[in-house]
């Protein structure tokens, strides 16, 4: 699976959009970009995933660059409950049972 | 569905004791994963099962660790004998596997402290 690079930490004001970047320059053609988050003391939670088109769901939007070497997770109106560690993972979804390898992630702090 | 259920939520034991962690995956899911999380090493995949069969246990740290899945609705992770460095949060996760979105569903974790 391709390696990802994320900033260690970010701050965001409550009510503003949180834009979390991820670099995955070695991504291959059949690998998807997945985002998970882990709120303190809880198990990781799936947010969204995409291949090459931008995706949106009730939690967030995922913007993938045309060359697919980077992506941005957008939380449109961050709340205090969005404070968590956000993991960007690149993998093939149907490969060996969707194994996910978690890196260090980005610790997002939403401030009042 | 109640989601992935893990027990116990917290376990405190003394070095040398046997520890058994339990997991009930989401009904219908074909894959089950055991992860370990520590401050130093983050989230590590220990082992995963497909249709109750262990597929990859390369992440299991050593012979003191063993995992079983006797049926589709139950798995155990056993540490015998336990050591202080085994202190961590252990997560179980399941997914439907082939043909699905690739989303892993995680339990709330079992926090293990070995004194």
Tab-separated table of C-alpha atoms in Angstrom, chain A:
chain	number	residue	atom	x	y	z
A	1	UNK	CA	0.000	0.000	0.000
A	2	UNK	CA	1.121	3.556	-0.748
A	3	UNK	CA	2.566	5.623	2.083
A	4	UNK	CA	0.843	8.819	3.200
A	5	UNK	CA	2.132	12.022	4.760
A	6	UNK	CA	-0.010	14.198	7.005
A	7	UNK	CA	0.713	17.186	9.253
A	8	UNK	CA	1.068	16.157	12.866
A	9	UNK	CA	-1.458	18.645	14.184
A	10	UNK	CA	-3.842	21.420	13.136
A	11	UNK	CA	-6.148	23.883	14.830
A	12	UNK	CA	-9.514	25.092	13.583
A	13	UNK	CA	-12.037	27.583	14.927
A	14	UNK	CA	-15.464	26.234	15.759
A	15	UNK	CA	-17.910	26.820	12.915
A	16	UNK	CA	-15.180	27.229	10.324
A	17	UNK	CA	-14.171	24.705	7.687
A	18	UNK	CA	-11.381	22.322	8.625
A	19	UNK	CA	-9.168	21.357	5.688
A	20	UNK	CA	-6.936	18.381	6.387
A	21	UNK	CA	-4.296	17.630	3.729
A	22	UNK	CA	-2.728	14.310	2.844
A	23	UNK	CA	0.094	13.527	0.436
A	24	UNK	CA	0.205	10.145	-1.271
A	25	UNK	CA	2.569	10.660	-4.188
A	26	UNK	CA	3.211	6.931	-4.698
A	27	UNK	CA	-0.458	5.973	-4.983
A	28	UNK	CA	-1.144	3.376	-7.667
A	29	UNK	CA	-4.044	3.319	-10.103
A	30	UNK	CA	-6.223	0.869	-8.209
A	31	UNK	CA	-5.711	2.313	-4.730
A	32	UNK	CA	-8.385	4.286	-2.942
A	33	UNK	CA	-7.986	7.084	-0.416
A	34	UNK	CA	-9.728	6.395	2.898
A	35	UNK	CA	-10.210	8.706	5.843
A	36	UNK	CA	-10.876	7.586	9.380
A	37	UNK	CA	-10.923	9.509	12.612
A	38	UNK	CA	-10.409	8.526	16.223
A	39	UNK	CA	-12.003	10.510	18.968
A	40	UNK	CA	-10.267	10.164	22.320
A	41	UNK	CA	-10.799	6.773	23.968
A	42	UNK	CA	-12.928	5.463	21.114
A	43	UNK	CA	-12.295	3.109	18.215
A	44	UNK	CA	-11.495	4.581	14.791
A	45	UNK	CA	-14.513	5.645	12.751
A	46	UNK	CA	-14.848	5.602	8.970
A	47	UNK	CA	-15.468	9.007	7.388
A	48	UNK	CA	-15.242	8.774	3.620
A	49	UNK	CA	-13.290	7.278	0.747
A	50	UNK	CA	-12.681	7.929	-2.954
A	51	UNK	CA	-10.773	6.804	-6.010
A	52	UNK	CA	-10.388	9.855	-8.232
A	53	UNK	CA	-13.629	11.826	-8.140
A	54	UNK	CA	-14.487	14.192	-5.344
A	55	UNK	CA	-16.847	12.661	-2.816
A	56	UNK	CA	-19.263	14.098	-0.275
A	57	UNK	CA	-21.342	12.543	2.460
A	58	UNK	CA	-23.081	13.731	5.585
A	59	UNK	CA	-19.810	13.934	7.491
A	60	UNK	CA	-17.305	15.455	5.094
A	61	UNK	CA	-16.068	16.105	1.578
A	62	UNK	CA	-13.030	14.546	-0.030
A	63	UNK	CA	-11.149	16.433	-2.708
A	64	UNK	CA	-8.603	14.405	-4.704
A	65	UNK	CA	-6.206	16.177	-7.055
A	66	UNK	CA	-6.277	15.258	-10.711
A	67	UNK	CA	-2.920	13.461	-10.502
A	68	UNK	CA	-4.195	11.702	-7.328
A	69	UNK	CA	-0.969	12.465	-5.486
A	70	UNK	CA	-2.709	14.382	-2.732
A	71	UNK	CA	-6.127	14.883	-1.214
A	72	UNK	CA	-7.936	17.094	1.274
A	73	UNK	CA	-10.599	16.140	3.763
A	74	UNK	CA	-12.999	18.990	4.426
A	75	UNK	CA	-15.222	19.277	7.469
A	76	UNK	CA	-17.437	22.173	6.350
A	77	UNK	CA	-18.498	23.478	9.765
A	78	UNK	CA	-16.235	22.070	12.442
A	79	UNK	CA	-17.644	21.570	15.926
A	80	UNK	CA	-15.905	20.811	19.201
A	81	UNK	CA	-16.943	17.173	18.777
A	82	UNK	CA	-14.786	16.977	15.635
A	83	UNK	CA	-11.650	17.210	17.783
A	84	UNK	CA	-9.898	13.934	16.986
A	85	UNK	CA	-6.980	12.293	15.207
A	86	UNK	CA	-7.667	11.998	11.466
A	87	UNK	CA	-6.018	9.216	9.493
A	88	UNK	CA	-5.511	9.226	5.736
A	89	UNK	CA	-4.957	5.713	4.358
A	90	UNK	CA	-4.321	4.516	0.824
A	91	UNK	CA	-5.225	0.923	0.028
A	92	UNK	CA	-6.959	-1.385	-2.383
A	93	UNK	CA	-10.426	-1.995	-0.913
A	94	UNK	CA	-10.804	-5.545	-2.068
A	95	UNK	CA	-7.269	-6.617	-1.340
A	96	UNK	CA	-6.827	-9.169	1.414
A	97	UNK	CA	-9.877	-8.112	3.332
A	98	UNK	CA	-9.361	-4.367	3.215
A	99	UNK	CA	-6.310	-4.267	5.406
A	100	UNK	CA	-5.736	-0.787	6.748
A	101	UNK	CA	-2.322	0.400	7.890
A	102	UNK	CA	-2.644	3.464	10.115
A	103	UNK	CA	0.083	6.088	10.210
A	104	UNK	CA	0.426	8.880	12.733
A	105	UNK	CA	-2.527	10.916	11.497
A	106	UNK	CA	-3.334	14.595	12.075
A	107	UNK	CA	-4.480	15.692	15.500
A	108	UNK	CA	-7.223	18.271	14.841
A	109	UNK	CA	-8.101	20.586	17.681
A	110	UNK	CA	-11.323	22.548	17.205
A	111	UNK	CA	-11.324	25.599	19.437
A	112	UNK	CA	-14.279	27.725	20.604
